[in-house]
Short mmCIF file of N, CA and C in Angstrom, two decimals:
data_model
loop_
_atom_site.label_atom_id
_atom_site.label_comp_id
_atom_site.label_asym_id
_atom_site.label_seq_id
_atom_site.Cartn_x
_atom_site.Cartn_y
_atom_site.Cartn_z
N MET J 664 0.85 -1.17 0.00
CA MET J 664 0.00 0.00 0.00
C MET J 664 0.90 1.24 0.00
N SER J 665 0.51 2.22 -0.82
CA SER J 665 1.34 3.43 -0.91
C SER J 665 1.17 4.28 0.35
N THR J 666 2.11 5.17 0.52
CA THR J 666 2.09 6.03 1.70
C THR J 666 0.88 6.95 1.69
N ALA J 667 0.52 7.48 0.51
CA ALA J 667 -0.63 8.38 0.43
C ALA J 667 -1.91 7.65 0.80
N ARG J 668 -2.06 6.38 0.32
CA ARG J 668 -3.26 5.62 0.66
C ARG J 668 -3.29 5.30 2.14
N ALA J 669 -2.13 4.99 2.69
CA ALA J 669 -2.09 4.67 4.11
C ALA J 669 -2.46 5.88 4.95
N ARG J 670 -1.96 7.04 4.58
CA ARG J 670 -2.30 8.25 5.32
C ARG J 670 -3.78 8.58 5.17
N HIS J 671 -4.32 8.36 3.96
CA HIS J 671 -5.73 8.65 3.74
C HIS J 671 -6.61 7.75 4.60
N LYS J 672 -6.24 6.48 4.71
CA LYS J 672 -7.01 5.55 5.53
C LYS J 672 -6.89 5.88 7.01
N GLU J 673 -5.70 6.39 7.39
CA GLU J 673 -5.50 6.73 8.79
C GLU J 673 -6.16 8.07 9.13
N GLY J 674 -6.45 8.88 8.12
CA GLY J 674 -7.07 10.18 8.36
C GLY J 674 -6.09 11.24 8.79
N THR J 675 -4.81 11.11 8.43
CA THR J 675 -3.81 12.09 8.83
C THR J 675 -3.59 13.17 7.77
N ASP J 676 -4.29 13.08 6.63
CA ASP J 676 -4.14 14.12 5.61
C ASP J 676 -4.70 15.44 6.14
N GLN J 677 -3.95 16.49 5.93
CA GLN J 677 -4.38 17.83 6.33
C GLN J 677 -5.20 18.42 5.19
N PRO J 678 -6.31 19.05 5.48
CA PRO J 678 -7.07 19.70 4.41
C PRO J 678 -6.26 20.88 3.86
N LYS J 679 -6.20 20.97 2.52
CA LYS J 679 -5.38 22.00 1.88
C LYS J 679 -6.14 23.30 1.67
N GLY J 680 -7.42 23.30 1.86
CA GLY J 680 -8.20 24.51 1.67
C GLY J 680 -8.64 24.65 0.23
N HIS J 681 -9.61 25.48 0.04
CA HIS J 681 -10.14 25.71 -1.30
C HIS J 681 -9.22 26.67 -2.05
N PRO J 682 -8.90 26.41 -3.34
CA PRO J 682 -7.98 27.28 -4.08
C PRO J 682 -8.47 28.73 -4.17
N PHE J 683 -9.78 28.92 -4.34
CA PHE J 683 -10.30 30.28 -4.44
C PHE J 683 -10.09 31.03 -3.13
N ARG J 684 -10.26 30.35 -2.02
CA ARG J 684 -10.08 30.98 -0.71
C ARG J 684 -8.62 31.37 -0.53
N ASN J 685 -7.71 30.51 -0.96
CA ASN J 685 -6.28 30.83 -0.85
C ASN J 685 -5.92 32.05 -1.69
N VAL J 686 -6.44 32.11 -2.92
CA VAL J 686 -6.16 33.25 -3.80
C VAL J 686 -6.77 34.51 -3.21
N LEU J 687 -7.96 34.40 -2.65
CA LEU J 687 -8.62 35.55 -2.05
C LEU J 687 -7.82 36.08 -0.87
N LEU J 688 -7.31 35.19 -0.04
CA LEU J 688 -6.51 35.63 1.11
C LEU J 688 -5.22 36.32 0.66
N VAL J 689 -4.56 35.74 -0.33
CA VAL J 689 -3.33 36.34 -0.84
C VAL J 689 -3.64 37.71 -1.44
N SER J 690 -4.73 37.82 -2.20
CA SER J 690 -5.11 39.10 -2.80
C SER J 690 -5.41 40.15 -1.73
N LEU J 691 -6.09 39.74 -0.68
CA LEU J 691 -6.39 40.68 0.40
C LEU J 691 -5.12 41.16 1.10
N VAL J 692 -4.18 40.26 1.29
CA VAL J 692 -2.92 40.64 1.94
C VAL J 692 -2.15 41.62 1.04
N VAL J 693 -2.09 41.33 -0.26
CA VAL J 693 -1.39 42.23 -1.18
C VAL J 693 -2.08 43.59 -1.22
N ALA J 694 -3.42 43.61 -1.26
CA ALA J 694 -4.14 44.88 -1.26
C ALA J 694 -3.90 45.66 0.03
N ALA J 695 -3.85 44.96 1.15
CA ALA J 695 -3.59 45.63 2.43
C ALA J 695 -2.20 46.26 2.45
N VAL J 696 -1.22 45.56 1.93
CA VAL J 696 0.15 46.10 1.89
C VAL J 696 0.21 47.32 0.98
N ILE J 697 -0.47 47.26 -0.16
CA ILE J 697 -0.47 48.39 -1.09
C ILE J 697 -1.14 49.60 -0.43
N LEU J 698 -2.30 49.38 0.19
CA LEU J 698 -2.98 50.50 0.85
C LEU J 698 -2.17 51.05 2.01
N TRP J 699 -1.46 50.18 2.70
CA TRP J 699 -0.64 50.60 3.83
C TRP J 699 0.49 51.50 3.36
N GLN J 700 1.04 51.20 2.18
CA GLN J 700 2.17 51.96 1.67
C GLN J 700 1.76 53.05 0.69
N LEU J 701 0.47 53.23 0.46
CA LEU J 701 0.02 54.18 -0.55
C LEU J 701 0.34 55.63 -0.16
N ALA J 702 0.13 56.00 1.07
CA ALA J 702 0.41 57.37 1.51
C ALA J 702 1.89 57.73 1.36
N PRO J 703 2.84 56.89 1.80
CA PRO J 703 4.25 57.23 1.57
C PRO J 703 4.63 57.29 0.10
N ILE J 704 4.00 56.45 -0.72
CA ILE J 704 4.30 56.48 -2.16
C ILE J 704 3.82 57.80 -2.76
N ILE J 705 2.61 58.22 -2.42
CA ILE J 705 2.08 59.48 -2.94
C ILE J 705 2.91 60.66 -2.44
N GLN J 706 3.32 60.63 -1.19
CA GLN J 706 4.17 61.69 -0.65
C GLN J 706 5.50 61.74 -1.39
N GLY J 707 6.07 60.58 -1.68
CA GLY J 707 7.32 60.53 -2.44
C GLY J 707 7.16 61.08 -3.84
N LEU J 708 6.02 60.80 -4.48
CA LEU J 708 5.77 61.33 -5.82
C LEU J 708 5.63 62.85 -5.78
N HIS J 709 4.99 63.38 -4.74
CA HIS J 709 4.89 64.83 -4.61
C HIS J 709 6.26 65.46 -4.39
N THR J 710 7.10 64.79 -3.63
CA THR J 710 8.46 65.29 -3.39
C THR J 710 9.26 65.32 -4.69
N VAL J 711 9.17 64.27 -5.47
CA VAL J 711 9.88 64.22 -6.76
C VAL J 711 9.35 65.30 -7.68
N ASP J 712 8.02 65.49 -7.71
CA ASP J 712 7.43 66.52 -8.54
C ASP J 712 7.94 67.91 -8.14
N ALA J 713 7.99 68.17 -6.85
CA ALA J 713 8.48 69.47 -6.38
C ALA J 713 9.95 69.66 -6.75
N PHE J 714 10.74 68.61 -6.61
CA PHE J 714 12.16 68.70 -6.95
C PHE J 714 12.35 68.98 -8.43
N LEU J 715 11.59 68.27 -9.27
CA LEU J 715 11.72 68.47 -10.72
C LEU J 715 11.24 69.86 -11.14
N THR J 716 10.22 70.37 -10.45
CA THR J 716 9.75 71.72 -10.76
C THR J 716 10.81 72.76 -10.41
N ARG J 717 11.47 72.58 -9.26
CA ARG J 717 12.53 73.51 -8.87
C ARG J 717 13.76 73.36 -9.76
N ALA J 718 13.97 72.19 -10.33
CA ALA J 718 15.17 71.93 -11.13
C ALA J 718 15.01 72.38 -12.58
N GLU J 719 13.86 72.94 -12.94
CA GLU J 719 13.63 73.33 -14.33
C GLU J 719 14.62 74.40 -14.79
N GLY J 720 14.87 75.40 -13.98
CA GLY J 720 15.80 76.47 -14.36
C GLY J 720 17.22 75.97 -14.57
N PRO J 721 17.81 75.28 -13.59
CA PRO J 721 19.16 74.75 -13.81
C PRO J 721 19.23 73.76 -14.97
N ARG J 722 18.14 73.00 -15.18
CA ARG J 722 18.15 72.06 -16.30
C ARG J 722 18.24 72.80 -17.62
N ARG J 723 17.52 73.90 -17.74
CA ARG J 723 17.58 74.68 -18.98
C ARG J 723 18.97 75.26 -19.20
N ILE J 724 19.60 75.71 -18.14
CA ILE J 724 20.96 76.25 -18.25
C ILE J 724 21.93 75.17 -18.69
N ILE J 725 21.84 74.00 -18.08
CA ILE J 725 22.75 72.89 -18.43
C ILE J 725 22.52 72.46 -19.87
N VAL J 726 21.26 72.36 -20.29
CA VAL J 726 20.96 71.98 -21.68
C VAL J 726 21.51 73.03 -22.64
N GLY J 727 21.38 74.29 -22.31
CA GLY J 727 21.92 75.35 -23.16
C GLY J 727 23.43 75.26 -23.29
N LEU J 728 24.11 75.00 -22.17
CA LEU J 728 25.58 74.86 -22.21
C LEU J 728 25.99 73.63 -23.03
N LEU J 729 25.25 72.53 -22.88
CA LEU J 729 25.57 71.33 -23.66
C LEU J 729 25.36 71.57 -25.14
N LYS J 730 24.29 72.27 -25.50
CA LYS J 730 24.05 72.58 -26.91
C LYS J 730 25.16 73.47 -27.47
N LEU J 731 25.57 74.46 -26.68
CA LEU J 731 26.64 75.35 -27.11
C LEU J 731 27.94 74.57 -27.31
N GLY J 732 28.26 73.70 -26.36
CA GLY J 732 29.47 72.88 -26.49
C GLY J 732 29.39 71.95 -27.69
N TYR J 733 28.21 71.38 -27.94
CA TYR J 733 28.04 70.49 -29.08
C TYR J 733 28.23 71.27 -30.38
N GLN J 734 27.69 72.47 -30.48
CA GLN J 734 27.84 73.27 -31.68
C GLN J 734 29.30 73.65 -31.93
N HIS J 735 30.03 73.97 -30.84
CA HIS J 735 31.46 74.28 -30.99
C HIS J 735 32.23 73.04 -31.43
N LEU J 736 31.88 71.90 -30.89
CA LEU J 736 32.56 70.65 -31.27
C LEU J 736 32.31 70.33 -32.75
N ILE J 737 31.07 70.49 -33.18
CA ILE J 737 30.74 70.23 -34.59
C ILE J 737 31.48 71.21 -35.50
N ALA J 738 31.56 72.46 -35.11
CA ALA J 738 32.27 73.46 -35.92
C ALA J 738 33.76 73.12 -35.99
N TRP J 739 34.32 72.67 -34.87
CA TRP J 739 35.75 72.32 -34.85
C TRP J 739 36.01 71.10 -35.74
N ILE J 740 35.15 70.08 -35.63
CA ILE J 740 35.31 68.88 -36.46
C ILE J 740 35.11 69.22 -37.93
N ALA J 741 34.14 70.07 -38.23
CA ALA J 741 33.91 70.46 -39.62
C ALA J 741 35.11 71.20 -40.20
N SER J 742 35.75 72.03 -39.39
CA SER J 742 36.94 72.74 -39.89
C SER J 742 38.09 71.76 -40.15
N LEU J 743 38.25 70.75 -39.28
CA LEU J 743 39.28 69.74 -39.50
C LEU J 743 39.00 68.93 -40.77
N VAL J 744 37.75 68.56 -40.97
CA VAL J 744 37.40 67.81 -42.19
C VAL J 744 37.61 68.66 -43.42
N HIS J 745 37.30 69.96 -43.33
CA HIS J 745 37.50 70.86 -44.46
C HIS J 745 38.98 71.00 -44.79
N ARG J 746 39.85 71.02 -43.79
CA ARG J 746 41.28 71.14 -44.02
C ARG J 746 41.85 69.87 -44.66
N VAL J 747 41.31 68.70 -44.27
CA VAL J 747 41.82 67.43 -44.81
C VAL J 747 41.45 67.28 -46.27
N HIS J 748 40.28 67.72 -46.65
CA HIS J 748 39.85 67.57 -48.04
C HIS J 748 40.43 68.70 -48.81
#
């Protein structure tokens, strides 16, 4: 006799529960964790938004300097190519 049959006859099998109930419990736990952490997540998003709003001016300055440097680099490379040809 197999071990599973012997356990079944002895009545030592533990009930595994209904699959839908298990999924429901897991879903409820996940939803509870999300709701528990929702306020800090929203606060963090507001902080990032405020930081990016304040960083708009310096970002424009940095982009302008990078564009200027890129244009100077292209002009320098173009002059070298013109001299070679």
